[in-house]
Coordinates of C-alpha atoms in Angstrom, one line a residue:
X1 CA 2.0 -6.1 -9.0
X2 CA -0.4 -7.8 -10.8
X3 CA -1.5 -5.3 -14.0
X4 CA -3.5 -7.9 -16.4
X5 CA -7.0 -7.3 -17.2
X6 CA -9.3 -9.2 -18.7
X7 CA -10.0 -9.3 -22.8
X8 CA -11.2 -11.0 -25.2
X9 CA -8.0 -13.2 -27.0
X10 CA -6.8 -10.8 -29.7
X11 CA -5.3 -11.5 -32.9
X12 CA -1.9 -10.9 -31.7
X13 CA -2.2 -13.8 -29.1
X14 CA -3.5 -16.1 -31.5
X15 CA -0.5 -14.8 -34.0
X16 CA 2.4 -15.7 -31.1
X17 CA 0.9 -18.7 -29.9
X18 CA 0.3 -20.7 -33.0
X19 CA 4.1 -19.8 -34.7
X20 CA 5.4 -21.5 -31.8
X21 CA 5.6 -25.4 -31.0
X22 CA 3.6 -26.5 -28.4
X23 CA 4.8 -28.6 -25.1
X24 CA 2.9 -29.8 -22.5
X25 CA 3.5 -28.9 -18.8
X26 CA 2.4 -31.2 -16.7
X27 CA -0.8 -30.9 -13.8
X28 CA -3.0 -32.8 -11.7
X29 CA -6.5 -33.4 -11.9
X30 CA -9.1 -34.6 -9.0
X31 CA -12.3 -36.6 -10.1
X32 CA -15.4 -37.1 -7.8
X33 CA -15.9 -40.3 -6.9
X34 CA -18.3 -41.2 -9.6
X35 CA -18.6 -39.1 -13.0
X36 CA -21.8 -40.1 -15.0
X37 CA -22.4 -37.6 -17.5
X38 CA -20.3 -34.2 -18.2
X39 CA -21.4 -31.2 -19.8
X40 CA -18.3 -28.9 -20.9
X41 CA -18.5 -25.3 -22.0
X42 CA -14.9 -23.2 -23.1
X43 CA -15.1 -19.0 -23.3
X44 CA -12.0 -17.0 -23.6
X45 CA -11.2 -15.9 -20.2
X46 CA -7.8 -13.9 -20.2
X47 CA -4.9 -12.8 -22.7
X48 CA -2.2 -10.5 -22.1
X49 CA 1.4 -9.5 -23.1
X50 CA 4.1 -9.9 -20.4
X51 CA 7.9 -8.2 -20.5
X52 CA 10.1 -7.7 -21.8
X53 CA 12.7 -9.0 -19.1
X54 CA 16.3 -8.9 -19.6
X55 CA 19.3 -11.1 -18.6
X56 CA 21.9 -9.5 -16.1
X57 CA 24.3 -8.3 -18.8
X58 CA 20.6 -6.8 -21.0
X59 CA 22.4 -9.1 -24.2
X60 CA 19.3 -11.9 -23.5
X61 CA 15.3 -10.4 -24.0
X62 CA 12.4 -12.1 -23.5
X63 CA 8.8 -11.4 -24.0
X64 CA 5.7 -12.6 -25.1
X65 CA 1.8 -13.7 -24.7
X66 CA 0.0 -15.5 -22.5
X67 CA -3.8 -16.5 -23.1
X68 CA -6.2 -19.1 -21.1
X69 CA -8.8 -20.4 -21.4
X70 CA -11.6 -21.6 -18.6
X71 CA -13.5 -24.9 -19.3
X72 CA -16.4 -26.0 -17.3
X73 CA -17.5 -29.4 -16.5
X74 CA -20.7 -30.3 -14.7
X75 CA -19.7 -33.8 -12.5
X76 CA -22.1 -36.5 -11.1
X77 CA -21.7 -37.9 -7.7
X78 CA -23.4 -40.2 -5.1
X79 CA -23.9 -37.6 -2.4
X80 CA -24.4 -39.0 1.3
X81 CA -27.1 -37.6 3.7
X82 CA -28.8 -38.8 7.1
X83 CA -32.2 -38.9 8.5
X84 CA -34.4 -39.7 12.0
X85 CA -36.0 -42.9 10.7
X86 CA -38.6 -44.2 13.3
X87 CA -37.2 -48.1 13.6
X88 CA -39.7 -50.7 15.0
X89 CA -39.2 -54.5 16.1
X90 CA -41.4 -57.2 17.7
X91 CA -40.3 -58.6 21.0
X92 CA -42.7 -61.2 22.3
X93 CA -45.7 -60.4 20.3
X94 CA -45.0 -56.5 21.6
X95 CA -44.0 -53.8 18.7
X96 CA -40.9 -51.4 20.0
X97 CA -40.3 -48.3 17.9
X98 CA -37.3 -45.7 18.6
X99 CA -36.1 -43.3 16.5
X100 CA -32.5 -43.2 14.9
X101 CA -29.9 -41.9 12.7
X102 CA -29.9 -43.8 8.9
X103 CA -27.8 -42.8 5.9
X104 CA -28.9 -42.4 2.7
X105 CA -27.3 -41.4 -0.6
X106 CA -28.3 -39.8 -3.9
X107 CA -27.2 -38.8 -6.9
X108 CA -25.8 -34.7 -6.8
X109 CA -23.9 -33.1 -9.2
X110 CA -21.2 -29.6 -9.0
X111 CA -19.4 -27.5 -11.6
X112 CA -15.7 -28.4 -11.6
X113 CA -13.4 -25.5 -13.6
X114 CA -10.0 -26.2 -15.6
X115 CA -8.1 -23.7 -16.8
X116 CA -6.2 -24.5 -19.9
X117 CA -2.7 -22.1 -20.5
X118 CA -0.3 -21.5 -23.3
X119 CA 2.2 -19.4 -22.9
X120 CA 4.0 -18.0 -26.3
X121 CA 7.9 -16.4 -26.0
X122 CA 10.0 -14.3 -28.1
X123 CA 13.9 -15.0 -26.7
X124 CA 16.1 -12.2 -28.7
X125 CA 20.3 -13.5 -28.4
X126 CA 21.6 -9.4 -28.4
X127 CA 25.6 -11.2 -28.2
X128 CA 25.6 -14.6 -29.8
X129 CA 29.3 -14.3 -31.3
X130 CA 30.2 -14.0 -27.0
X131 CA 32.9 -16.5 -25.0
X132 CA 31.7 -20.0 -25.2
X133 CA 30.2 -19.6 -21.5
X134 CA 27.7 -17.0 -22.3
X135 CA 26.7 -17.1 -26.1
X136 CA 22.7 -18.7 -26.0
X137 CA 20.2 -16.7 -24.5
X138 CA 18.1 -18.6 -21.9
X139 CA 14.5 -17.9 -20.3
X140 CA 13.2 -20.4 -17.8
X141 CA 9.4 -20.4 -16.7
X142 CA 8.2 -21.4 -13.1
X143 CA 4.8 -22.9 -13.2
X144 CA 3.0 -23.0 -9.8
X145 CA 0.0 -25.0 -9.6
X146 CA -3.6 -24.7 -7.8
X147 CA -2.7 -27.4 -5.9
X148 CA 1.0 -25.9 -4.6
X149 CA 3.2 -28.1 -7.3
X150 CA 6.3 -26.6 -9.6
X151 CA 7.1 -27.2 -12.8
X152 CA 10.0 -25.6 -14.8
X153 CA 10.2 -25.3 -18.7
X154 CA 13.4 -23.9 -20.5
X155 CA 14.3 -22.9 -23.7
X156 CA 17.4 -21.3 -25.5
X157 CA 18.4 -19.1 -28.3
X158 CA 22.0 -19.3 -29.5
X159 CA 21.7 -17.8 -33.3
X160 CA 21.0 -14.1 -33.7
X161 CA 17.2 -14.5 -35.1
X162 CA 14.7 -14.0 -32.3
X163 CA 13.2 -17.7 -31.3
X164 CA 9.8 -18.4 -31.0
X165 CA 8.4 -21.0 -28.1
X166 CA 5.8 -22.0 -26.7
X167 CA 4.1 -24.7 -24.1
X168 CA 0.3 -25.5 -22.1
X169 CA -0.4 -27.0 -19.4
X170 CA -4.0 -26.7 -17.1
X171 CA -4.7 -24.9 -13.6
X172 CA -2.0 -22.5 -13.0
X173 CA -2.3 -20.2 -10.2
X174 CA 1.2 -18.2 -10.7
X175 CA 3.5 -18.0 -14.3
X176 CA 6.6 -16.5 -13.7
X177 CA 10.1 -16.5 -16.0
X178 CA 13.7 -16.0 -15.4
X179 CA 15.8 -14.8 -18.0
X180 CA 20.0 -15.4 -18.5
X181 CA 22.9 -16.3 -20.3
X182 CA 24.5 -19.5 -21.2
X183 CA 25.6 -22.2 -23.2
X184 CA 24.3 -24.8 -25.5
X185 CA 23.6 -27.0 -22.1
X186 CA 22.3 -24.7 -19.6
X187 CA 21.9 -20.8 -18.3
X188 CA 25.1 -20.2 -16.0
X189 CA 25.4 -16.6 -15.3
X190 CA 23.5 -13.3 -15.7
X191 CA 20.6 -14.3 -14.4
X192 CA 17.5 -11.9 -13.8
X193 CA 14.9 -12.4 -11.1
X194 CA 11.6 -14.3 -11.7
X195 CA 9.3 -12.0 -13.2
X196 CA 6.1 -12.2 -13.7
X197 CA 3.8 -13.9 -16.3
X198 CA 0.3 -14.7 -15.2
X199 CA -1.4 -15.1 -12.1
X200 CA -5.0 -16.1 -11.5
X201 CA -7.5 -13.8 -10.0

């Protein structure tokens, strides 16, 4: 159930998010067929705190911020349109005239949106002294874009200070993460569900 609200970014968003290294997640961008000039405006649009979420075995935690921000850009385009034109022709010293469709185009323009991301973790490692299989602490975000595409971003904790992470992309509709146990290579056991992280109204 979706339970963020909208607020101004706070100064425990901006405290998460800049402690942590950014890393790009990538999207895809569609431009009109002809940009002239562009006119951008940023605002903060949304911040809020998601989990904590637990591994299987509650021995990996993860929580964190998420805060994103909505950057308009005003796009120039040749914009096609018809009109009844009367059309006339001389035919043995006789003018003919009919009327008929001709196309025309102009110069329009339209507000395109972005909408920039960064999400900023905590990963807590409760067991890191465990069996080789399970000692790093693993969370594993699932970012689905405006346009239906998935990208996945990973990181681990295998020391017994909480890590801080973080990573931005543009233009994601849902943010969910998974959180588990594993080694130095990759989560392999005690995995929770995805859980959510953002989602855009």
């Amino acid at each position: 159930m979706r339970f963020a609200s909208r607020i101004l970014l706070g100064a425990g968003v901006a405290a998460l998010l800049t402690t942590a290294a950014p890393a790009m997640a990538s999207a895809e961008t569609v431009t009109p067929v002809q940009t002239v000039a562009t006119t951008t405006s940023a605002a903060p649009y949304f911040a809020d705190s998601w989990g904590p979420y637990y591994s299987g075995d509650k021995k990996a935690e993860a929580e964190g911020k998420v805060a994103v921000e909505k950057k308009s850009e005003r796009h120039w385009y040749w914009k096609k349109y018809s009109k009844i034109v009367k059309k006339c022709t001389w035919y043995k010293g006789e003018k003919k005239c009919k009327w008929v469709k001709q196309w025309f185009k102009k110069r329009a323009w339209k507000w395109e949106h972005e909408y920039h991301y960064t999400v900023g973790s905590k990963l807590t490692n409760h067991k890191w002294w465990s069996k080789p299989k399970h000692f790093c602490a693993w969370e594993t975000f699932k970012v689905v874009g405006f346009d239906g595409s998935t990208t996945f971003k990973s990181f681990k904790n295998c020391s017994k200070k909480p890590g801080f992470y973080s990573f931005s992309g543009t233009n994601a509709e849902h943010i969910y993460v998974k959180v588990s146990r594993g080694n130095h290579g990759h989560p392999n056991g005690y995995q929770s569900g995805w859980e959510h992280v953002y989602s855009h109204a």
